mmCIF file of C-alpha atoms in Angstrom:
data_model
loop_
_atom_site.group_PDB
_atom_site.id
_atom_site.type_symbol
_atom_site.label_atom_id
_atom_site.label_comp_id
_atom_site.label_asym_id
_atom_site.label_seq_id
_atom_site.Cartn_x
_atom_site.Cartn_y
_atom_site.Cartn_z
ATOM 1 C CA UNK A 1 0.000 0.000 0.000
ATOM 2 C CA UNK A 2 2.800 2.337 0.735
ATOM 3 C CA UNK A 3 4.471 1.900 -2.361
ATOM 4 C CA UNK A 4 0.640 2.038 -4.459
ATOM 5 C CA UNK A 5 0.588 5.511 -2.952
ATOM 6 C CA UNK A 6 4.061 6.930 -3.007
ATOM 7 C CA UNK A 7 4.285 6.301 -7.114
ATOM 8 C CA UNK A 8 0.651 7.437 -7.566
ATOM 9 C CA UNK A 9 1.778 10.644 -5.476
ATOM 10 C CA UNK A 10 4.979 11.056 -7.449
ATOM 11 C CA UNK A 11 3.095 10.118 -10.787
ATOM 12 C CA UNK A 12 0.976 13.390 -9.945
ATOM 13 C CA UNK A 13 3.798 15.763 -8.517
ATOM 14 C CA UNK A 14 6.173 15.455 -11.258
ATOM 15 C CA UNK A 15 3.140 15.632 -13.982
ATOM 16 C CA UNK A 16 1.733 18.578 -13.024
ATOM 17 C CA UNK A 17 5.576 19.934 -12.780
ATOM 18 C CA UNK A 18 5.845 19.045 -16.387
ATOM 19 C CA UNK A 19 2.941 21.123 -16.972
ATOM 20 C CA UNK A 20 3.397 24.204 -15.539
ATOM 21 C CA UNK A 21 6.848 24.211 -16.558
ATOM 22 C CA UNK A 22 5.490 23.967 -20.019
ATOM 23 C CA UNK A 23 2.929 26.423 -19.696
ATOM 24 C CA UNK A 24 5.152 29.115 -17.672
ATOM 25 C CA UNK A 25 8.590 28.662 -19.516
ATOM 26 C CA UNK A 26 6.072 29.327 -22.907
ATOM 27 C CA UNK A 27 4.965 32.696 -21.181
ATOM 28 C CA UNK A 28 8.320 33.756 -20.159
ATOM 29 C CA UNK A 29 9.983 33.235 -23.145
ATOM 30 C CA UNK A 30 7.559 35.686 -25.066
ATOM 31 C CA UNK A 31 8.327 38.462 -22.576
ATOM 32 C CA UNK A 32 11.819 37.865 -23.136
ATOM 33 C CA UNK A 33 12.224 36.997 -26.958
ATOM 34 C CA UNK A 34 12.253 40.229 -28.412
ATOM 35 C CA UNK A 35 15.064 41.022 -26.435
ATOM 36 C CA UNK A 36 17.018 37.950 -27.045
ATOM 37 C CA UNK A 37 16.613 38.274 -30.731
ATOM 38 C CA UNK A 38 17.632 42.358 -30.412
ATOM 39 C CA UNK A 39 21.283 41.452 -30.110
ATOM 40 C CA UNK A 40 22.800 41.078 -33.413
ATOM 41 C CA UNK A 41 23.701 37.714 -34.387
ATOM 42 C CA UNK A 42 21.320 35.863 -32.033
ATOM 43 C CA UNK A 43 19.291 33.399 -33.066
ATOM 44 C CA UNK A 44 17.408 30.021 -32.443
ATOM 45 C CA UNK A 45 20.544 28.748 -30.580
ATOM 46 C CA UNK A 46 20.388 31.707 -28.270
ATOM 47 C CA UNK A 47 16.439 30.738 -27.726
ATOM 48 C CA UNK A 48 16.921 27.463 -26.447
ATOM 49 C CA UNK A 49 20.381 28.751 -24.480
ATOM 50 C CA UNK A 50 18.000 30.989 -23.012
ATOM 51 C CA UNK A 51 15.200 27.901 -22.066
ATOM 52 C CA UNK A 52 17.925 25.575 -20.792
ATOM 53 C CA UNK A 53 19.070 28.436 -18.038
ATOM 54 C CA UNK A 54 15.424 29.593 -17.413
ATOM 55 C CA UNK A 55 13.651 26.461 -16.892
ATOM 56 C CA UNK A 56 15.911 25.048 -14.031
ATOM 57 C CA UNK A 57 14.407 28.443 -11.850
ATOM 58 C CA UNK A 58 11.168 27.676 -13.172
ATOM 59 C CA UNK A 59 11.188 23.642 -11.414
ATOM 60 C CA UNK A 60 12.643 25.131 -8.311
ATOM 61 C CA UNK A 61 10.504 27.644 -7.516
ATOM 62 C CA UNK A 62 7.180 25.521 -8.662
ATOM 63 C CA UNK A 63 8.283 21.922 -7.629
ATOM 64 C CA UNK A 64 6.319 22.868 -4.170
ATOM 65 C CA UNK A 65 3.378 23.948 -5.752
ATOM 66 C CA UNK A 66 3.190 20.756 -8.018
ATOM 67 C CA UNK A 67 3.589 18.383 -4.993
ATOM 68 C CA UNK A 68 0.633 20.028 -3.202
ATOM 69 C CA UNK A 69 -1.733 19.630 -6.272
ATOM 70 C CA UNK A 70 -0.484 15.781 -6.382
ATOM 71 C CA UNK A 71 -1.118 15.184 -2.993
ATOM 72 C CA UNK A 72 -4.497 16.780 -2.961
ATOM 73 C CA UNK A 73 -4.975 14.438 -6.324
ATOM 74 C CA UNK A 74 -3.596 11.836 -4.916
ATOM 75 C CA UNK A 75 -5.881 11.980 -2.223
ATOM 76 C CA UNK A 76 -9.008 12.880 -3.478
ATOM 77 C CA UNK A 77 -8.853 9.701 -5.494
ATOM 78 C CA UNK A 78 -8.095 7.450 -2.716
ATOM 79 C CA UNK A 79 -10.822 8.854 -0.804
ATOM 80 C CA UNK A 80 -13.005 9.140 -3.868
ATOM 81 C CA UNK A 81 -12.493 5.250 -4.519
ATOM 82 C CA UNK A 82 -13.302 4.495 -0.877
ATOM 83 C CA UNK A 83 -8.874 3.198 -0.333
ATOM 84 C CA UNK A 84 -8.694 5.856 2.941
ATOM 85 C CA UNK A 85 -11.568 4.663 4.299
ATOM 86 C CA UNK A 86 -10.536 1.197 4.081
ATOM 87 C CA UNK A 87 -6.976 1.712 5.066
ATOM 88 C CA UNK A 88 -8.506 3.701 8.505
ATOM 89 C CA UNK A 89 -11.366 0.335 9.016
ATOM 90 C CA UNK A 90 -7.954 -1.768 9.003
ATOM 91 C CA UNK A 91 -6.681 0.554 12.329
ATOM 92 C CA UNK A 92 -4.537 3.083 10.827
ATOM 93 C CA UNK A 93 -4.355 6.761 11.888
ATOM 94 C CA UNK A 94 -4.733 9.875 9.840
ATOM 95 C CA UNK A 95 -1.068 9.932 10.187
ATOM 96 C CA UNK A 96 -0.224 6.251 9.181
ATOM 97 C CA UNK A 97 -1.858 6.944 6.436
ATOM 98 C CA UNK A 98 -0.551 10.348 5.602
ATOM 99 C CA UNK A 99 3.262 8.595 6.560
ATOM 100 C CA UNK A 100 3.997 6.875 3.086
ATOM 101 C CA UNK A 101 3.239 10.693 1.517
ATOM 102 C CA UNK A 102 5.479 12.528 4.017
ATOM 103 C CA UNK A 103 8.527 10.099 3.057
ATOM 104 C CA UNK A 104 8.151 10.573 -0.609
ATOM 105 C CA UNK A 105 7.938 14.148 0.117
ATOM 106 C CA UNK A 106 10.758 14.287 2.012
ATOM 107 C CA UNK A 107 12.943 12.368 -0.756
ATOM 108 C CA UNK A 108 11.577 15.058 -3.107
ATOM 109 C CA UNK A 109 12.865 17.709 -0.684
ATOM 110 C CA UNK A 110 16.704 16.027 -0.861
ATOM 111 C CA UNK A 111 16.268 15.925 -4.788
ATOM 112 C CA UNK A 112 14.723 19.101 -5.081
ATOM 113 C CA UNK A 113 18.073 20.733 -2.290
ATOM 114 C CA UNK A 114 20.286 18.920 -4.766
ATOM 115 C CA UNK A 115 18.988 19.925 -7.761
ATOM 116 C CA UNK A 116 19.521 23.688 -6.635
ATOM 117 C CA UNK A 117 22.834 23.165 -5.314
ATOM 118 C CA UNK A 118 23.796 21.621 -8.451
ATOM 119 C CA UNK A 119 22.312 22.914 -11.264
ATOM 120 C CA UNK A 120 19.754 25.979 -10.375
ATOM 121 C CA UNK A 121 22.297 28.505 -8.568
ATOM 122 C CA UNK A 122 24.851 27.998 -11.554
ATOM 123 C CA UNK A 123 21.891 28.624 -13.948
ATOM 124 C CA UNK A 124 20.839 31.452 -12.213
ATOM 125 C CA UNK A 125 24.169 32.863 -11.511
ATOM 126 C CA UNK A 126 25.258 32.422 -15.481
ATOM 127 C CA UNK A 127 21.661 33.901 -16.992
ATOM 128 C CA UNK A 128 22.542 36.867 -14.483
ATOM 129 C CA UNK A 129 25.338 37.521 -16.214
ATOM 130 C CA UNK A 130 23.945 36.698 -19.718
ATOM 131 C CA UNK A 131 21.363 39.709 -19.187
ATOM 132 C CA UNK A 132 23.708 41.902 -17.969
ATOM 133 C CA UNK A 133 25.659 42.014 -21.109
ATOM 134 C CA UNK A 134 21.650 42.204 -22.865
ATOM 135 C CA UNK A 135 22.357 38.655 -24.406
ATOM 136 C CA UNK A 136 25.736 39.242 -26.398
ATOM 137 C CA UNK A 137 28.116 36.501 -25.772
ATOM 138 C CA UNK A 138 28.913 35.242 -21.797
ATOM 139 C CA UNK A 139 31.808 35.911 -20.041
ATOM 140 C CA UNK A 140 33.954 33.681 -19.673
ATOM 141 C CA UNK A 141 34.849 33.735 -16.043
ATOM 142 C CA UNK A 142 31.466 33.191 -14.954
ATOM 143 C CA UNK A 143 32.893 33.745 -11.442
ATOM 144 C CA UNK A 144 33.370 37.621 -12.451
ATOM 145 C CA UNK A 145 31.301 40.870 -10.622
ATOM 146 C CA UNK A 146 29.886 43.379 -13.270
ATOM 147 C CA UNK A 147 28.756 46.792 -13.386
ATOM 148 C CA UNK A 148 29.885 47.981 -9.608
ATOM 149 C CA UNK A 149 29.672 51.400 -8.388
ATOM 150 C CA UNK A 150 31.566 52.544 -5.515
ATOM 151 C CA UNK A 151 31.937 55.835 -3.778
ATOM 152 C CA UNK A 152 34.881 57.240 -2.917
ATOM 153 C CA UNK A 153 34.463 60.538 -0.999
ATOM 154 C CA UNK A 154 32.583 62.850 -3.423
ATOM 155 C CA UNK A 155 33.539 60.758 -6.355
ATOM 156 C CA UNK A 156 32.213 57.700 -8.424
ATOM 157 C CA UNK A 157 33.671 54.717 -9.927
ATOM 158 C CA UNK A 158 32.047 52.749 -12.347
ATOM 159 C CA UNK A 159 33.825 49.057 -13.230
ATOM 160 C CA UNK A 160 32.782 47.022 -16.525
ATOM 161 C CA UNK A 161 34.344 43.955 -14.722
ATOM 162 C CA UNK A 162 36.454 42.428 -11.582
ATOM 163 C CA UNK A 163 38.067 39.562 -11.527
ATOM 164 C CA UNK A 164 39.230 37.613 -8.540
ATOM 165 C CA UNK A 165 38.910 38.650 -4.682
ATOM 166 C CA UNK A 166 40.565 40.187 -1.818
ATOM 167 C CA UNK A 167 44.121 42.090 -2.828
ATOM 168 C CA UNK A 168 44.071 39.799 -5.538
ATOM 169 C CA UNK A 169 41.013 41.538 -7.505
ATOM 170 C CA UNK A 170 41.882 43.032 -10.856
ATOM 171 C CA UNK A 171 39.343 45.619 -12.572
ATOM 172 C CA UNK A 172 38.952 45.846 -15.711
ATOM 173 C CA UNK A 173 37.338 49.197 -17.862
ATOM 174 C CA UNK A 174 37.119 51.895 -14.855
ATOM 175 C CA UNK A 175 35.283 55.084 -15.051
ATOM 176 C CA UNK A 176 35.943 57.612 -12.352
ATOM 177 C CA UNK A 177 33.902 60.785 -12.038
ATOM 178 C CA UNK A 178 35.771 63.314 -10.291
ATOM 179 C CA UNK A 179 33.073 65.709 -8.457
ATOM 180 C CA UNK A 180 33.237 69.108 -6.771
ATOM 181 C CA UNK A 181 30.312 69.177 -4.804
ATOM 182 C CA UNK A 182 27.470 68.211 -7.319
ATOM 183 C CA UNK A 183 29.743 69.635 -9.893
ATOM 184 C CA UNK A 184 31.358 67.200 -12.136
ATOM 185 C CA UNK A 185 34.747 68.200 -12.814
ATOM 186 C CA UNK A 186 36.732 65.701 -14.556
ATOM 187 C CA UNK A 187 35.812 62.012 -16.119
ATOM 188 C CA UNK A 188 38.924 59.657 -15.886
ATOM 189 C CA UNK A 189 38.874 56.281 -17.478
ATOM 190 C CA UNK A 190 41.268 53.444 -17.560
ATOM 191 C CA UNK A 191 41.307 50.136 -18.914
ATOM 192 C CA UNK A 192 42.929 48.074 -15.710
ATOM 193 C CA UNK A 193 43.329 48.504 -11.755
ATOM 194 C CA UNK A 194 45.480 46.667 -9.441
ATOM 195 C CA UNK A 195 45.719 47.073 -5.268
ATOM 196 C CA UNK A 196 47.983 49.116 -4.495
ATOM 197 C CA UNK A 197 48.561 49.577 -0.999
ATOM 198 C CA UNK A 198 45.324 51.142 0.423
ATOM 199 C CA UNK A 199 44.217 52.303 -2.223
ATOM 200 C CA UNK A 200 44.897 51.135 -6.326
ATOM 201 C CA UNK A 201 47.194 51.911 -8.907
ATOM 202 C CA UNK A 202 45.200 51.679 -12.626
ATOM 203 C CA UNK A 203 47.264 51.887 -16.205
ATOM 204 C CA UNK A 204 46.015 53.026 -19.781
ATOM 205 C CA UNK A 205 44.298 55.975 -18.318
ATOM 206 C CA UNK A 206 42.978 59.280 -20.316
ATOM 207 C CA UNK A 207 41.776 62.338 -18.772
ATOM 208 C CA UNK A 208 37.999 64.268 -19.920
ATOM 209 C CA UNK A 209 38.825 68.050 -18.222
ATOM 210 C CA UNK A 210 34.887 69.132 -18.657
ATOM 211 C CA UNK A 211 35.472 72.534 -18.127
ATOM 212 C CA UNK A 212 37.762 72.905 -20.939
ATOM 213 C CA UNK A 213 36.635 69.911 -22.852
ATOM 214 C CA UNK A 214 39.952 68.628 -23.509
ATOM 215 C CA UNK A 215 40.673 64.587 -23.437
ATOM 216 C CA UNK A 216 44.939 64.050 -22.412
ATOM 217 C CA UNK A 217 46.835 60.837 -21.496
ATOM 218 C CA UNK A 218 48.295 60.608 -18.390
ATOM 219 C CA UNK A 219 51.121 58.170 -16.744
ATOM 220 C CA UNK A 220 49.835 54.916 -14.306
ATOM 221 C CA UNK A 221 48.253 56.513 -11.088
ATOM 222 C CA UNK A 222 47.126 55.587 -7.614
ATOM 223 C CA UNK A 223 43.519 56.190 -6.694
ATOM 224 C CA UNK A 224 41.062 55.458 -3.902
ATOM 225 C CA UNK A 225 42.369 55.815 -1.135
ATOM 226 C CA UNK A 226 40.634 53.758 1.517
ATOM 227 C CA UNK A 227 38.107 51.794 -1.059
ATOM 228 C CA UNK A 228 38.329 47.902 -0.010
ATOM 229 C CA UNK A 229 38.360 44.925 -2.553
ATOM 230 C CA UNK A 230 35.034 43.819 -0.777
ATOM 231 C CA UNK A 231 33.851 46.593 -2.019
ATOM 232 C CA UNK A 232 33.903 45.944 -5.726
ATOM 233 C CA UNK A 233 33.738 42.018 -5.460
ATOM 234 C CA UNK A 234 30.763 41.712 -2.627
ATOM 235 C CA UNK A 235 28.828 44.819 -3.653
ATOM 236 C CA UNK A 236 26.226 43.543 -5.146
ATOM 237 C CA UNK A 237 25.452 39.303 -4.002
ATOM 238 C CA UNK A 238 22.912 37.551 -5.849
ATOM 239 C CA UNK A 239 21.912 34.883 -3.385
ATOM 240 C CA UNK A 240 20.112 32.543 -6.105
ATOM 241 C CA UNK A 241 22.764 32.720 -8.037
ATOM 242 C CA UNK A 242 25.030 30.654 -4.793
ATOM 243 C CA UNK A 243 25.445 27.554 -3.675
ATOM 244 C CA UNK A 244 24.549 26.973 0.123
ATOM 245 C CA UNK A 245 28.337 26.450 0.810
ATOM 246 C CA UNK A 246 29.490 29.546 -1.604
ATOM 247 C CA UNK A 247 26.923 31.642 0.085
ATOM 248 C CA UNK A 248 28.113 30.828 3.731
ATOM 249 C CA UNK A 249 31.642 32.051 2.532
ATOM 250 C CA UNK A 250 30.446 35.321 1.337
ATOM 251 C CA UNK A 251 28.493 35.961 4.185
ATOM 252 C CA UNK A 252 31.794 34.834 6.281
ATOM 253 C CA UNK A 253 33.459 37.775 4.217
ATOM 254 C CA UNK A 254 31.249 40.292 4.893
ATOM 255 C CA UNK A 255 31.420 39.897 8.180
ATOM 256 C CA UNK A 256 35.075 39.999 8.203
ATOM 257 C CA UNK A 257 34.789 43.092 6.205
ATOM 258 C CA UNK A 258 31.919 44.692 8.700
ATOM 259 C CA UNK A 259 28.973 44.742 6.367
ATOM 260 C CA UNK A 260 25.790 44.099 6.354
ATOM 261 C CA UNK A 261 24.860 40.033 6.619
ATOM 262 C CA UNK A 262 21.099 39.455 7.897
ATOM 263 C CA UNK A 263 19.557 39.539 4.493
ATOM 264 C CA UNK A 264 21.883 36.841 2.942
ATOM 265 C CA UNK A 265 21.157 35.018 5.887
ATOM 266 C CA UNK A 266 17.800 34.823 5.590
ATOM 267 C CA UNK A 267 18.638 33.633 2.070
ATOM 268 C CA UNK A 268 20.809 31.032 3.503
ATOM 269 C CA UNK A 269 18.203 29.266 5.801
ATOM 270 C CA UNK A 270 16.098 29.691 3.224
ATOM 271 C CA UNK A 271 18.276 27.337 0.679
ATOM 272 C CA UNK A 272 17.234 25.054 3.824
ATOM 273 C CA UNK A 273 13.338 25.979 4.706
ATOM 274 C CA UNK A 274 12.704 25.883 0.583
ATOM 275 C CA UNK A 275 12.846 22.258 -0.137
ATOM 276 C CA UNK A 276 11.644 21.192 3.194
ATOM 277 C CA UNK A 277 8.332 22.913 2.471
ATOM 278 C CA UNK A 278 7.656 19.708 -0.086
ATOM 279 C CA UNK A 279 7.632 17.887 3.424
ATOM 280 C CA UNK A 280 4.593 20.127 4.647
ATOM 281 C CA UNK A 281 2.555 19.948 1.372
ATOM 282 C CA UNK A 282 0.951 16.489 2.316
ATOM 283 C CA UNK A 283 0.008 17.503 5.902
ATOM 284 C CA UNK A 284 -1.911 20.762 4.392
ATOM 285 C CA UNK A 285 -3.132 18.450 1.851
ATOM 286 C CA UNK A 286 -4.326 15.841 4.019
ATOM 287 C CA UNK A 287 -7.726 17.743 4.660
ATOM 288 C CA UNK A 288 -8.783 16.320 1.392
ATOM 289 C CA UNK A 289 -7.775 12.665 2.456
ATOM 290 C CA UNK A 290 -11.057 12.324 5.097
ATOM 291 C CA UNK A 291 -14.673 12.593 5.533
ATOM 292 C CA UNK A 292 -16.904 10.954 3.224
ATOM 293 C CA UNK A 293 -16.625 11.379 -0.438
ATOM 294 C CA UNK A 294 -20.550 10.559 -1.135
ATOM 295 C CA UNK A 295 -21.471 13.670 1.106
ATOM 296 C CA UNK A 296 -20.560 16.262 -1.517
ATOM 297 C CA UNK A 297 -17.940 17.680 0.421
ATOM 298 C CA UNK A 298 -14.776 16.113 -1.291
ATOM 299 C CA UNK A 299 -14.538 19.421 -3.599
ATOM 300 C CA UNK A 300 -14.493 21.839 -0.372
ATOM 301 C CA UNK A 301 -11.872 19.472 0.971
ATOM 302 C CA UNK A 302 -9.781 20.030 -1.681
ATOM 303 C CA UNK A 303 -9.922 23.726 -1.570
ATOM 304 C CA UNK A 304 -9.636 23.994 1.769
ATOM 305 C CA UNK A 305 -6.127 22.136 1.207
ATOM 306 C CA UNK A 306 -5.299 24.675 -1.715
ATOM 307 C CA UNK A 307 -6.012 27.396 0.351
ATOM 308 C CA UNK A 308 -3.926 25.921 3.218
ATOM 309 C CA UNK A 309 -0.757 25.480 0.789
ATOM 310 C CA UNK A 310 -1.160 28.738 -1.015
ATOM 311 C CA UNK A 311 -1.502 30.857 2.165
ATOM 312 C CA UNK A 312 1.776 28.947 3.235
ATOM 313 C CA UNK A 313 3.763 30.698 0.273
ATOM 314 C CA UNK A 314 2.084 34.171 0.495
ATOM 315 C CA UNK A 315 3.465 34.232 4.437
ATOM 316 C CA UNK A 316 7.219 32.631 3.063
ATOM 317 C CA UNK A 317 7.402 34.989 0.425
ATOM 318 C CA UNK A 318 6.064 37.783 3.407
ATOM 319 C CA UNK A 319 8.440 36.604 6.028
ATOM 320 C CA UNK A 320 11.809 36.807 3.283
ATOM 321 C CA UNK A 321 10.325 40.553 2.622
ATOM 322 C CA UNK A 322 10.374 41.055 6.164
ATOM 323 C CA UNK A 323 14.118 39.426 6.682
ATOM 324 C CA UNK A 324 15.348 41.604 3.807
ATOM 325 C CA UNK A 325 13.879 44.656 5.033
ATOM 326 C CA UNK A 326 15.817 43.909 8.783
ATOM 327 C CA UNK A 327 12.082 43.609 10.446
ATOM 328 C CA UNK A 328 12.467 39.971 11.170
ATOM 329 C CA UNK A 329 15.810 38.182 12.338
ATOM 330 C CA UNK A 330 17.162 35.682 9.599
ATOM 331 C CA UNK A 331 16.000 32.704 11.224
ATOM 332 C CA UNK A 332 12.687 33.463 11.834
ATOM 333 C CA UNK A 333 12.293 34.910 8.343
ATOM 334 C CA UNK A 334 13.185 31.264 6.365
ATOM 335 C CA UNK A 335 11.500 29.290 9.039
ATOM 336 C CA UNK A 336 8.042 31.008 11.041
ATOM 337 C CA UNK A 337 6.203 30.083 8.027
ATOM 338 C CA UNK A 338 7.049 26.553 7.879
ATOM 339 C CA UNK A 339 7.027 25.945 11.567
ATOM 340 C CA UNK A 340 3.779 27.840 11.835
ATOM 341 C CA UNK A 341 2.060 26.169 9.028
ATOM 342 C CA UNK A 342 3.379 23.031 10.446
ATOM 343 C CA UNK A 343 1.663 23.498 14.116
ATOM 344 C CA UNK A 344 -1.516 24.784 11.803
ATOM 345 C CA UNK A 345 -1.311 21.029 9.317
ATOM 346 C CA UNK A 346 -1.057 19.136 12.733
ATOM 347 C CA UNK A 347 -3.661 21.170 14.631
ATOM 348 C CA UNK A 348 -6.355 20.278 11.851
ATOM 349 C CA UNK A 349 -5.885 16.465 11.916
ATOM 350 C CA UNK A 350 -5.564 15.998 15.097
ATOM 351 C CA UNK A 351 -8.990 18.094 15.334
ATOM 352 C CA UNK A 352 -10.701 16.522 12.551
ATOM 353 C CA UNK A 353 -8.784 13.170 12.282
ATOM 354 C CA UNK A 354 -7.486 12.134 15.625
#
């Protein structure tokens, strides 16, 4: 019996998985077409490039949505055909039989942590980059930063690209706009920086005077005084876009370096809370499992299970808003939804069931 319901469970899950994945990755790529196909040069190749990074995001995020619509399937059929009521007349619990859909679920939640570890953060982190350079060819270093701004006093520096970390970093294609005030004064570009002491020495440099309007080369300089290398190579961290382990080293860094860490955290526990929540689908689910299918009521069961799973990811995706924003502490932003909604999936079969 345990195995009849784990594969008709999993039949369901991954099913409806295929489907939305169909359905969404068809709606996405219209919205983002038109500007694949405005680089020059792209074509089909660069469509399905484009699918094969997209789609792993697309099964991450809605693999828990899919397992609560195949438990509440799954269910509603066994109940429907009269199996729940039998397997409850033999002297099982609610919870016996609920237990062969919790360990399924929980093997989902190991694939699905894989799975993100593996191939969704290096997806993410590589069509992050891909859109940053509006779909011309990657970079090859997919390890690079892009596109930082740092302040330095009154002035700005702009980066096209940093490789490597720490006193090691190199920039590439620097921009600094020397400012008075709110007065620009002088626009000096370069095409590489190295650290330099405190501060960093950069080569190939020109000189825009804007007053004058007068472009002159000048000899390798030092500049920056006081700027950091965490400052160009953890400005900006795209959390997806890390592997649990990866991320845990950043955050280490930033903390080393004194910055701000409790949103990334909440990102990390979250690389955690996010798979497990496949593990709480069947026990929000399970309202569908019970009462009597001839009363009429097997429909409202199931909705009352949808509505218990969907107001699950409106508070997760509250709670991370909260973490981000520095109202909640990082733990209790990846994990008061699923420990609440937990208490809640318990509370209701033990009321109804138990």
């Amino acid at each position: 019996m345990s195995l009849y319901m784990g594969k008709m469970f999993l039949v369901r899950t991954f099913a409806i998985l295929a489907a939305l994945v169909l359905v969404l990755q068809a709606l996405d790529l219209l919205s983002e077409s038109g500007k694949i196909m405005a680089y020059a040069g792209n074509g089909e190749a660069e469509i399905w490039r484009y699918v094969g990074l997209r789609t792993p995001e697309i099964i991450a995020r809605f693999l828990p949505f899919s397992v609560l619509l195949g438990t509440i399937l799954a269910l509603s059929q066994l109940n429907q055909n009269s199996e729940v009521i039998a397997m409850k007349a033999s002297g099982l619990s609610a919870h016996q039989v609920l237990a062969p859909l919790l360990l399924t679920a929980f093997g989902v939640a190991a694939l699905s942590f894989a799975f993100n570890e593996r191939i969704v953060a290096r997806s993410t982190a590589t069509l992050e980059q891909w859109k940053k350079v509006d779909y011309g060819p990657l970079p090859i270093d997919r390890g690079d930063r892009s596109n930082v701004w740092v302040k330095d006093g009154s002035n700005l520096i702009a980066v096209d690209q940093i490789r490597g970390k720490g006193e090691a970093a190199q920039l590439y294609n620097i921009t600094v706009y020397e400012r008075s005030g709110q007065s620009l004064r002088a626009i000096l570009t370069a095409k590489h920086g190295a650290r330099d002491g405190k501060g960093w020495r950069i080569d190939g440099v020109q000189r825009f005077d804007v007053a004058a309007g007068t472009i002159a080369p000048l000899a390798p300089m030092r500049i920056a005084d006081g700027v950091r290398p965490d400052q160009f190579t953890l400005s900006h961290i795209n959390a997806d876009g890390l592997s649990f382990g990866a991320l845990r080293e950043v955050i280490d860094d930033l903390k080393l370096a004194g910055r701000p860490t409790k949103a990334l955290e909440g990102s990390l526990w979250h690389k955690l809370s996010g798979p497990l929540s496949s593990v709480l689908m069947p026990l929000l689910g399970a309202v569908a499992a019970f009462g009597i299918a001839r009363s009429g009521k097997l429909f409202v069961r199931a909705v009352i299970g949808m509505a218990l799973g969907f107001l699950y990811f409106v508070a997760d995706n509250f709670a991370l808003a909260m973490g981000n924003l520095g109202a909640y502490p990082p733990f209790l932003a990846a994990w008061a939804p699923f420990l609440l909604f937990l208490m809640i999936g318990e509370a209701v079969l033990l009321r109804t069931e138990e």
